[in-house]
PDB file of C-alpha atoms in Angstrom:
ATOM      1  CA  MET S1447      62.000  78.000 125.793  1.00  0.00           C
ATOM      2  CA  ALA S1448      58.366  79.093 126.012  1.00  0.00           C
ATOM      3  CA  PHE S1449      57.649  77.612 122.579  1.00  0.00           C
ATOM      4  CA  LEU S1450      59.097  74.233 123.649  1.00  0.00           C
ATOM      5  CA  GLU S1451      57.059  74.274 126.845  1.00  0.00           C
ATOM      6  CA  THR S1452      53.946  75.022 124.816  1.00  0.00           C
ATOM      7  CA  CYS S1453      54.664  72.113 122.475  1.00  0.00           C
ATOM      8  CA  VAL S1454      55.323  69.743 125.375  1.00  0.00           C
ATOM      9  CA  PHE S1455      52.114  70.760 127.136  1.00  0.00           C
ATOM     10  CA  GLY S1456      50.287  70.345 123.825  1.00  0.00           C
ATOM     11  CA  VAL S1457      51.555  66.769 123.573  1.00  0.00           C
ATOM     12  CA  ILE S1458      50.514  66.067 127.166  1.00  0.00           C
ATOM     13  CA  PHE S1459      47.004  67.408 126.556  1.00  0.00           C
ATOM     14  CA  ILE S1460      46.655  65.545 123.253  1.00  0.00           C
ATOM     15  CA  GLY S1461      47.424  62.316 125.106  1.00  0.00           C
ATOM     16  CA  PHE S1462      45.120  63.229 127.988  1.00  0.00           C
ATOM     17  CA  PHE S1463      42.159  63.992 125.751  1.00  0.00           C
ATOM     18  CA  GLY S1464      42.907  60.886 123.688  1.00  0.00           C
ATOM     19  CA  ILE S1465      42.548  58.768 126.806  1.00  0.00           C
ATOM     20  CA  ILE S1466      39.234  60.417 127.649  1.00  0.00           C
ATOM     21  CA  PHE S1467      37.576  60.656 124.226  1.00  0.00           C
ATOM     22  CA  LYS S1468      38.853  57.670 122.228  1.00  0.00           C
ATOM     23  CA  LYS S1469      36.548  54.662 122.354  1.00  0.00           C
ATOM     24  CA  ASN S1470      38.951  51.997 121.103  1.00  0.00           C
ATOM     25  CA  LEU S1471      41.175  50.392 123.733  1.00  0.00           C
ATOM     26  CA  ILE S1472      44.253  50.319 121.503  1.00  0.00           C
ATOM     27  CA  MET S1473      43.851  54.042 120.815  1.00  0.00           C
ATOM     28  CA  LYS S1474      43.549  54.684 124.547  1.00  0.00           C
ATOM     29  CA  ILE S1475      46.825  52.842 125.149  1.00  0.00           C
ATOM     30  CA  LEU S1476      48.544  54.819 122.395  1.00  0.00           C
ATOM     31  CA  ALA S1477      47.173  58.072 123.848  1.00  0.00           C
ATOM     32  CA  MET S1478      48.569  57.100 127.230  1.00  0.00           C
ATOM     33  CA  ASP S1479      51.964  56.537 125.607  1.00  0.00           C
ATOM     34  CA  VAL S1480      51.791  59.979 123.962  1.00  0.00           C
ATOM     35  CA  MET S1481      50.970  61.580 127.312  1.00  0.00           C
ATOM     36  CA  SER S1482      53.816  59.688 129.016  1.00  0.00           C
ATOM     37  CA  THR S1483      56.231  60.861 126.323  1.00  0.00           C
ATOM     38  CA  GLY S1484      55.093  64.439 126.884  1.00  0.00           C
ATOM     39  CA  VAL S1485      55.651  64.204 130.622  1.00  0.00           C
ATOM     40  CA  ILE S1486      59.159  62.800 130.101  1.00  0.00           C
ATOM     41  CA  ALA S1487      59.919  65.557 127.569  1.00  0.00           C
ATOM     42  CA  TYR S1488      58.743  68.175 130.067  1.00  0.00           C
ATOM     43  CA  TYR S1489      60.960  66.717 132.768  1.00  0.00           C
ATOM     44  CA  ILE S1490      63.945  66.828 130.398  1.00  0.00           C
ATOM     45  CA  LEU S1491      63.076  70.400 129.435  1.00  0.00           C
ATOM     46  CA  VAL S1492      63.000  71.489 133.060  1.00  0.00           C
ATOM     47  CA  ALA S1493      66.252  69.668 133.942  1.00  0.00           C
ATOM     48  CA  ALA S1494      68.206  70.956 130.908  1.00  0.00           C
ATOM     49  CA  ARG S1495      70.634  73.726 131.743  1.00  0.00           C
ATOM     50  CA  GLY S1496      73.611  75.143 129.907  1.00  0.00           C
ATOM     51  CA  GLY S1497      77.172  75.348 131.270  1.00  0.00           C
ATOM     52  CA  ILE S1498      77.223  72.107 133.221  1.00  0.00           C
ATOM     53  CA  PHE S1499      79.220  68.979 132.474  1.00  0.00           C
ATOM     54  CA  ALA S1500      78.610  65.238 132.700  1.00  0.00           C
ATOM     55  CA  PRO S1501      79.480  63.929 136.171  1.00  0.00           C
ATOM     56  CA  ILE S1502      82.756  62.276 135.155  1.00  0.00           C
ATOM     57  CA  VAL S1503      85.593  63.182 137.482  1.00  0.00           C
ATOM     58  CA  ASP S1504      88.825  64.058 135.690  1.00  0.00           C
ATOM     59  CA  ASP S1505      91.989  65.101 137.506  1.00  0.00           C
ATOM     60  CA  ALA S1506      93.066  67.357 134.631  1.00  0.00           C
ATOM     61  CA  GLN S1507      89.987  69.586 134.850  1.00  0.00           C
ATOM     62  CA  GLU S1508      89.567  72.267 137.383  1.00  0.00           C
ATOM     63  CA  THR S1509      86.474  72.502 139.492  1.00  0.00           C
ATOM     64  CA  VAL S1510      83.448  72.755 137.201  1.00  0.00           C
ATOM     65  CA  ALA S1511      79.712  72.440 137.705  1.00  0.00           C
ATOM     66  CA  TYR S1512      78.483  68.895 137.230  1.00  0.00           C
ATOM     67  CA  ALA S1513      75.010  67.829 136.188  1.00  0.00           C
ATOM     68  CA  ASP S1514      72.942  65.987 138.745  1.00  0.00           C
ATOM     69  CA  PRO S1515      72.692  62.310 137.642  1.00  0.00           C
ATOM     70  CA  VAL S1516      69.477  61.695 139.605  1.00  0.00           C
ATOM     71  CA  PRO S1517      67.106  63.171 136.946  1.00  0.00           C
ATOM     72  CA  GLN S1518      68.717  60.980 134.298  1.00  0.00           C
ATOM     73  CA  ALA S1519      68.165  57.891 136.436  1.00  0.00           C
ATOM     74  CA  VAL S1520      64.562  58.943 137.106  1.00  0.00           C
ATOM     75  CA  ILE S1521      63.902  59.395 133.384  1.00  0.00           C
ATOM     76  CA  LEU S1522      65.378  56.000 132.529  1.00  0.00           C
ATOM     77  CA  THR S1523      63.255  54.406 135.237  1.00  0.00           C
ATOM     78  CA  ALA S1524      60.144  56.209 133.942  1.00  0.00           C
ATOM     79  CA  ILE S1525      60.802  54.974 130.407  1.00  0.00           C
ATOM     80  CA  VAL S1526      61.198  51.365 131.557  1.00  0.00           C
ATOM     81  CA  ILE S1527      58.117  51.499 133.786  1.00  0.00           C
ATOM     82  CA  GLY S1528      56.074  53.114 131.006  1.00  0.00           C
ATOM     83  CA  PHE S1529      57.119  50.455 128.539  1.00  0.00           C
ATOM     84  CA  SER S1530      56.259  47.630 130.940  1.00  0.00           C
ATOM     85  CA  ILE S1531      52.849  49.141 131.753  1.00  0.00           C
ATOM     86  CA  GLN S1532      52.104  49.528 128.062  1.00  0.00           C
ATOM     87  CA  ALA S1533      53.071  45.899 127.400  1.00  0.00           C
ATOM     88  CA  LEU S1534      50.899  44.709 130.299  1.00  0.00           C
ATOM     89  CA  MET S1535      47.925  46.708 129.023  1.00  0.00           C
ATOM     90  CA  LEU S1536      48.349  45.329 125.505  1.00  0.00           C
ATOM     91  CA  VAL S1537      48.334  41.778 126.888  1.00  0.00           C
ATOM     92  CA  GLY S1538      45.127  42.618 128.742  1.00  0.00           C
ATOM     93  CA  VAL S1539      43.572  43.922 125.521  1.00  0.00           C
ATOM     94  CA  MET S1540      44.633  40.752 123.686  1.00  0.00           C
ATOM     95  CA  LYS S1541      42.927  38.594 126.315  1.00  0.00           C
ATOM     96  CA  LEU S1542      39.852  40.833 126.165  1.00  0.00           C
ATOM     97  CA  SER S1543      39.725  40.539 122.365  1.00  0.00           C
ATOM     98  CA  ARG S1544      39.429  36.755 122.623  1.00  0.00           C
ATOM     99  CA  ASP S1545      36.058  37.052 124.349  1.00  0.00           C
ATOM    100  CA  ASN S1546      34.715  40.112 122.523  1.00  0.00           C
ATOM    101  CA  PRO S1547      34.342  40.771 118.802  1.00  0.00           C
ATOM    102  CA  THR S1548      35.237  44.462 119.213  1.00  0.00           C
ATOM    103  CA  LEU S1549      37.613  46.635 121.226  1.00  0.00           C
ATOM    104  CA  GLU S1550      35.177  49.548 121.531  1.00  0.00           C
ATOM    105  CA  THR S1551      34.575  50.290 125.199  1.00  0.00           C
ATOM    106  CA  ARG S1552      30.834  50.987 124.851  1.00  0.00           C
ATOM    107  CA  GLU S1553      30.223  47.713 123.017  1.00  0.00           C
ATOM    108  CA  ILE S1554      32.173  45.741 125.609  1.00  0.00           C
ATOM    109  CA  GLU S1555      30.160  47.393 128.393  1.00  0.00           C
ATOM    110  CA  LYS S1556      26.892  46.554 126.597  1.00  0.00           C
ATOM    111  CA  ILE S1557      27.892  42.934 126.144  1.00  0.00           C
ATOM    112  CA  HIS S1558      28.837  42.429 129.787  1.00  0.00           C
ATOM    113  CA  THR S1559      26.004  44.438 131.351  1.00  0.00           C
ATOM    114  CA  PRO S1560      23.276  42.112 132.701  1.00  0.00           C
TER     115      PRO S1560
END
């Protein structure tokens, strides 16, 4: 479990430092996606427990421990929101690329600085 947590935190930090240190806008968006994937993986890692069943009620089974469906709904919502944010940012980069010959952040700042 500690090894998985280490790997998940490694993915989160790789995405975080990619957002900070990458100069290209597309690479920044990809780094944000990597960080988002790491956060979702960490949430799944924390919510995973053994000995619990899917919350499907069956009359034949005796009383058993059911998994909470709220984390699953939260994860699905996070995936959809992350995908839509990524698509919106890529559209913004496409519009920005029409006016600028490069997607490097420093060059774009130099061009638009009076």
